[in-house]
XYZ file of C-alpha atoms in Angstrom:
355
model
C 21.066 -38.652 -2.621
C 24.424 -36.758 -4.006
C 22.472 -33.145 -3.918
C 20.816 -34.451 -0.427
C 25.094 -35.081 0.633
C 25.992 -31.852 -0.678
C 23.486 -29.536 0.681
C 24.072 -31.012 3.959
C 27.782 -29.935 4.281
C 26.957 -26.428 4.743
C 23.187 -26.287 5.134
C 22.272 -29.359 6.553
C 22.698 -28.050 10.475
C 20.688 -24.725 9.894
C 17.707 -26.823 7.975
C 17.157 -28.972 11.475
C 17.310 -25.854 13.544
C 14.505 -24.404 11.501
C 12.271 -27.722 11.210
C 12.800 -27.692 14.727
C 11.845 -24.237 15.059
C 8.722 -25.469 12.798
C 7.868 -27.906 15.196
C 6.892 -25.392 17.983
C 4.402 -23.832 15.867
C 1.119 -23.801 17.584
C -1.423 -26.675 16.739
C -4.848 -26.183 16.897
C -5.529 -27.909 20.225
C -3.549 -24.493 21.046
C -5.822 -22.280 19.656
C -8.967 -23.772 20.991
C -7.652 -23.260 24.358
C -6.043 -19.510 23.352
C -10.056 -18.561 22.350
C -11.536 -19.659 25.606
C -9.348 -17.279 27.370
C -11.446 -14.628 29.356
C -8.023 -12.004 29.906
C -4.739 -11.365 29.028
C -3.209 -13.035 31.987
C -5.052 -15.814 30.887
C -3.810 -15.788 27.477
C -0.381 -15.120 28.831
C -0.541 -18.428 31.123
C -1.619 -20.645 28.174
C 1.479 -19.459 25.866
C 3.954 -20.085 28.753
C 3.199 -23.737 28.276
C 4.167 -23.097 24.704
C 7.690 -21.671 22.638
C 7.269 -18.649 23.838
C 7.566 -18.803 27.794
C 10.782 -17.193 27.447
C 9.603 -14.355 25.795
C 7.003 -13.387 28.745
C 9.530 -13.826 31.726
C 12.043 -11.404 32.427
C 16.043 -12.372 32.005
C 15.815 -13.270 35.853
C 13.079 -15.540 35.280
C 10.170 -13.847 36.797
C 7.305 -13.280 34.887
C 6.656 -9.740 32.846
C 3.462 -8.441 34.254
C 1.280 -5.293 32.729
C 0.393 -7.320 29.462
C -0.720 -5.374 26.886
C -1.803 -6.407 23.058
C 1.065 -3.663 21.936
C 3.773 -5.114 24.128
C 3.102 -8.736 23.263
C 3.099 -7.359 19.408
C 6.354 -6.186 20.057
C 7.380 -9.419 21.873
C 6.065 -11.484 19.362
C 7.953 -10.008 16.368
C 11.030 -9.584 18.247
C 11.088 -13.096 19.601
C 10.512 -14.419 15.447
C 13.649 -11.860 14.172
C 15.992 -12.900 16.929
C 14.978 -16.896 15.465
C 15.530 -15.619 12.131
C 18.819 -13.533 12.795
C 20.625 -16.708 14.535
C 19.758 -18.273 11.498
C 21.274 -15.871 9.375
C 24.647 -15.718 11.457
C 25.487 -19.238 11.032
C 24.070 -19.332 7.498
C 27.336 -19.227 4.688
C 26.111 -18.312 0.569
C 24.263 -18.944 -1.079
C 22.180 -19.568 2.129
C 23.017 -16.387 3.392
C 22.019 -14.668 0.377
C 18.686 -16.031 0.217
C 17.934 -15.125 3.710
C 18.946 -11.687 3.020
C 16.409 -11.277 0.154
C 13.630 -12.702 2.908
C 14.868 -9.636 4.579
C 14.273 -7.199 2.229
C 10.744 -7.160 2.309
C 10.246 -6.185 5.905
C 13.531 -3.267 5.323
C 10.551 -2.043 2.162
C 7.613 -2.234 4.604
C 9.559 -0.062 7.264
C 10.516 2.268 4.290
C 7.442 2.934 3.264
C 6.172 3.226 6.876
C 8.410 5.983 7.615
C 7.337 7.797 4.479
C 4.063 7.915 5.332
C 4.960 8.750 8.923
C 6.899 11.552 8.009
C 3.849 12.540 5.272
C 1.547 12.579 8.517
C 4.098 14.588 10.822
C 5.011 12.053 13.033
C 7.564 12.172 14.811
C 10.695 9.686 13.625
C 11.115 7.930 16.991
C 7.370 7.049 17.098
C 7.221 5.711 14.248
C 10.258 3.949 14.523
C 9.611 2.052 17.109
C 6.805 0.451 14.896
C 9.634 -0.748 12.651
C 9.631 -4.330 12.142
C 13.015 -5.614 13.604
C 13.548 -7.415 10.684
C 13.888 -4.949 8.451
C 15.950 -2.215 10.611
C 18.601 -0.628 8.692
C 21.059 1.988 9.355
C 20.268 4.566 7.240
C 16.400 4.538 7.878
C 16.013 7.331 9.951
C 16.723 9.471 7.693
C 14.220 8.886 5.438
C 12.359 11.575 6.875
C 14.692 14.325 5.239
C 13.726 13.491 1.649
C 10.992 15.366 -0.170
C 10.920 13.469 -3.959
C 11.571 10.118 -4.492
C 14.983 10.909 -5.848
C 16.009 12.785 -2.812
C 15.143 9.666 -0.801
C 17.347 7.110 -3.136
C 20.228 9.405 -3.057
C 20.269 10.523 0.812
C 18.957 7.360 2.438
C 18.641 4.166 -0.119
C 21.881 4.005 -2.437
C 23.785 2.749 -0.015
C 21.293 0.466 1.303
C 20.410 -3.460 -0.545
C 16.894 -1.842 -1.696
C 18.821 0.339 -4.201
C 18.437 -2.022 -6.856
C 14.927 -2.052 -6.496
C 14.328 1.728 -6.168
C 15.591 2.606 -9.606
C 12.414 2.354 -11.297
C 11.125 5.112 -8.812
C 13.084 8.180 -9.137
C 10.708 11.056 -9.697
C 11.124 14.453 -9.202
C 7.562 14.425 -8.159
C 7.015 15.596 -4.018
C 6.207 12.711 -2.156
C 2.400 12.347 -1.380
C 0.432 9.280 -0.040
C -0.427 8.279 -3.467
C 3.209 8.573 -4.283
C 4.493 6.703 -1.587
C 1.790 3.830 -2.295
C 2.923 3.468 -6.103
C 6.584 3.533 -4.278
C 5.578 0.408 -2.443
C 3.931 -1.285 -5.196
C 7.145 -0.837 -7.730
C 9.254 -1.442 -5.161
C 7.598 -5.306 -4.156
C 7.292 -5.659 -8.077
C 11.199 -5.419 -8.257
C 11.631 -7.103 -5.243
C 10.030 -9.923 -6.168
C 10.771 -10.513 -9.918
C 14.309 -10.545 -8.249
C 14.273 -12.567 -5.817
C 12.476 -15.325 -7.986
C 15.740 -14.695 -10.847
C 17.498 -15.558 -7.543
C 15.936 -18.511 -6.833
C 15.372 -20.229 -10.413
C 19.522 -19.611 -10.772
C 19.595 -21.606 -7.075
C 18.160 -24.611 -9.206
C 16.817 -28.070 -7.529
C 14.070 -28.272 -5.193
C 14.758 -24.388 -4.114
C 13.905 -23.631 -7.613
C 10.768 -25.585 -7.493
C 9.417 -24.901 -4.258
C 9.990 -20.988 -4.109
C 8.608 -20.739 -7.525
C 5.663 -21.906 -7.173
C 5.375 -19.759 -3.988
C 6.268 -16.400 -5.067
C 4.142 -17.041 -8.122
C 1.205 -16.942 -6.076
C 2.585 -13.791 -4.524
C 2.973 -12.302 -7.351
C -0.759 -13.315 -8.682
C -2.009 -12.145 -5.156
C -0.537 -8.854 -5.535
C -2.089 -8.188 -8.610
C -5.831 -9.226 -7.699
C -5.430 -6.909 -4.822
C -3.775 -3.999 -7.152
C -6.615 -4.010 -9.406
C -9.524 -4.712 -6.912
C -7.913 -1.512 -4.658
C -7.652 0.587 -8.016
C -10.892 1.066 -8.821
C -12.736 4.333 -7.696
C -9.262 6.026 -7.664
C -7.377 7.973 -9.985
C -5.036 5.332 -10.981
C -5.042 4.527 -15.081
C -5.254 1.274 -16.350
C -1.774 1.686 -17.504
C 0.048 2.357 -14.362
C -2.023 -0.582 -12.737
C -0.274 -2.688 -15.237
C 2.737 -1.149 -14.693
C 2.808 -2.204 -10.910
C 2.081 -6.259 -12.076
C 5.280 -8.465 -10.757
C 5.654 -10.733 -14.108
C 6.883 -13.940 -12.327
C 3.371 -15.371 -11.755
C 0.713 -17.860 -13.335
C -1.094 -14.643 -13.951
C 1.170 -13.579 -16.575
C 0.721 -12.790 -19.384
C -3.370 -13.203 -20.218
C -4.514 -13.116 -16.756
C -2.258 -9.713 -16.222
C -3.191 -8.440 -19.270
C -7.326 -8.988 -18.232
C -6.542 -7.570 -14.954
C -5.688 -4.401 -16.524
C -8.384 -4.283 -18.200
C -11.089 -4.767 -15.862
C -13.265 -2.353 -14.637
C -14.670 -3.853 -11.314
C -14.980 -6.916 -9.211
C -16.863 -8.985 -11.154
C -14.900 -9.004 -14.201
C -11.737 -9.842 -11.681
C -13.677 -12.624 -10.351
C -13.835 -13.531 -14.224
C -10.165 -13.773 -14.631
C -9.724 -15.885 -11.258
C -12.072 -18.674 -12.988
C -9.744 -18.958 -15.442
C -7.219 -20.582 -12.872
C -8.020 -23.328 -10.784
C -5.223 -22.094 -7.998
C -7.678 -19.163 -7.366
C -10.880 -19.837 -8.524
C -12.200 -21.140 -5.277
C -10.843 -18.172 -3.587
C -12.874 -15.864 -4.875
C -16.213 -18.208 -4.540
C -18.601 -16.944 -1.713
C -15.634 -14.568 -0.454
C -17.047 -11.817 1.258
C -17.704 -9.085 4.327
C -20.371 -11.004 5.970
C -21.092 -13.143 9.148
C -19.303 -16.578 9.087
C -17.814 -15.234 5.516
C -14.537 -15.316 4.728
C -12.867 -12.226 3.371
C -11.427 -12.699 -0.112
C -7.866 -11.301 2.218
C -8.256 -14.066 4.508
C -8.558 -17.051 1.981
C -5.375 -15.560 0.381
C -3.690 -16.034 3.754
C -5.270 -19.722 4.456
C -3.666 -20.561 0.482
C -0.439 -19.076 1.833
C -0.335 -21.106 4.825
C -0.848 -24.512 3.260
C 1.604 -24.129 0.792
C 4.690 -22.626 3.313
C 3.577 -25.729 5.158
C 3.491 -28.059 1.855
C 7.307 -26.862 1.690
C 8.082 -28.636 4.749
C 7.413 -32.160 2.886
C 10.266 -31.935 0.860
C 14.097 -31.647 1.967
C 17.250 -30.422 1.152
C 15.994 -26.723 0.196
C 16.023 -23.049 1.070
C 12.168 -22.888 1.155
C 11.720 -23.791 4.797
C 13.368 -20.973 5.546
C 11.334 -19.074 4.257
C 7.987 -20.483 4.784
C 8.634 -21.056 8.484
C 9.122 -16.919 8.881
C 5.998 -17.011 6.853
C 4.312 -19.416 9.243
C 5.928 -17.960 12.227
C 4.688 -14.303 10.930
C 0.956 -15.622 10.660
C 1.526 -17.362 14.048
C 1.486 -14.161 15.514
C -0.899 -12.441 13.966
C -3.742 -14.486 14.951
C -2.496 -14.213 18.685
C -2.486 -10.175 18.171
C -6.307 -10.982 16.227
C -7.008 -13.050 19.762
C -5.407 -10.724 22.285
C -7.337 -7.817 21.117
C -10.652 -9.764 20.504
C -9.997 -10.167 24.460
C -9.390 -6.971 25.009
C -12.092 -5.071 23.105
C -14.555 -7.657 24.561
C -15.180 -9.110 21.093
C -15.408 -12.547 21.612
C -17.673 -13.065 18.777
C -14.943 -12.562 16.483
C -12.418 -14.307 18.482
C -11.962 -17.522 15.853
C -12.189 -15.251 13.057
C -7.965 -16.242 12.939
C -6.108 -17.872 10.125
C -4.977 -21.396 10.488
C -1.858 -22.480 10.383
C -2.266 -25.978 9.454
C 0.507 -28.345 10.715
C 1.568 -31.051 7.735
């Protein structure tokens, strides 16, 4: 009760705003009308009856016309960072602080995407404007002026909150699309080992929740790290290297996944965990399967949505972005199942499963 008190005084207000952002979340009566759309204009009158009707009219209330899955992309992310910004303005620390390490992930993804941008001579605006919103920084722009990862932390990232992270990848070695992927990799593994030293020194029900959920990111990283590393000219030690250490993984099941030479022998080390054992059982490419990608996604859904049961923590937070993220990504996965005329894959979404 005295910790339920306390919390509220500063962070009491901002956790109803964001359960009550949680409660707009689409429910599945949604989606089984969303599927049996037959065009966009369709799918854009079922959503006005939803959240997001503000998002498809214009500010003098008429509707947007010329709907395309791009623009309603866009829309859709920039609708979820302008719920998480207003969040983040009222927010005071350590509130604050933990919202700005849910922002560093999407400020690495843009990173990285305007690496590999610049690696594939595009030109900076384009690729830009594929930024997520959430992760815009100042300096990021300019990433297209480095050529080694060391030229890229001193020009664009030491002045920037991913500097920590980037110290474990100063090279003097050109960038290349390998590079930049190992760049990504390090960069999550630091990430992440931080932001869970963050949240264990938060303590309570924060400490507990987020735990147990950036465990399984970490663990879901490294299944994917070692299941993409094989057939390429990775060594087992640098796939090791590129393991977050915060997870139920570590330190046998990280040690094994290093080790292992192909899928099976992953699907070995998953049976030794009853969290992902039944992911990996009948995963696969085809008809009415379930990719092993997807079943990581459905996990991560019902346990941002377990948060939600428990109150007087910083989790919500950031399993409603999570939610919110999905959210939109299986109306992007229905637009364009619309749009390409593939309706056979139309319910081939992940669900977001309201607790």
């Amino acid at each position: 009760m005295l910790e339920g008190m306390l919390f509220n005084i500063n962070d009491g207000y901002l956790e109803g705003i964001c359960r009550g952002f949680r409660s707009t979340i689409l429910k599945q009566s949604d989606y089984a009308t969303l599927v049996q759309c037959e065009t966009l204009s369709d799918l854009k009158l079922h959503l006005q009856a939803s959240s997001y009707r503000s998002m498809l009219t214009s500010d003098e209330g008429h509707e947007k016309t010329n709907l395309t899955v791009a623009n309603l992309d866009e829309q859709l992310r920039d609708k979820l960072a302008a719920e998480f910004s207003y969040m983040r303005r009222q927010s005071v620390p350590p509130l604050s602080e933990f919202l700005d390490f849910v922002r560093y992930a999407y400020m690495i993804d843009n990173t990285i995407l305007l690496m590999t941008g610049t690696l594939n001579q595009r030109p900076v605006d384009e690729v830009a404007a594929r930024c997520h919103p959430l992760g815009r920084f100042q300096q990021m722009e300019a990433v297209h002026v480095a050529l080694t990862p060391r030229e890229l932390y001193n020009a664009v990232i030491v002045d920037t909150p991913l500097a920590p992270f980037f110290l474990d990848c100063i090279t003097e070695h050109s960038l290349n699309e390998v590079n930049v992927e190992l760049i990504r990799n390090m960069l999550y593994k630091a990430y992440l080992e931080s932001f869970d030293k963050f949240c264990k020194s938060l303590g309570g029900v924060t400490a507990e929740t987020m735990s147990d959920i950036l465990a399984f990111e970490c663990d879901r990283r490294a299944f994917m790290i070692t299941i993409n590393s094989f057939r390429t000219e990775l060594t087992k030690n640098e796939r090791a290297s590129l393991f977050p250490r915060c997870g139920l993984l570590q330190p046998a099941g990280l040690a094994a996944l290093a080790a292992a030479d192909n899928y099976e022998q992953v699907q070995m080390v998953a049976q030794n965990y009853s969290a992902y054992h039944s992911l990996f059982f009948n995963a696969g490419e085809g008809p009415g399967e379930r990719t092993l990608e997807d079943r990581f996604f459905e996990k991560e859904c019902r346990m941002n949505s377990a948060s939600f049961l428990r109150q007087f923590h910083y989790g919500v937070f950031y399993s409603y972005l999570k939610l919110r993220e999905q959210e939109c990504r299986n109306i992007v996965w229905i637009a364009e199942c619309i749009s390409q005329n593939q309706r056979a894959f139309i319910e081939n979404y992940i669900k977001v499963e309201a607790l």
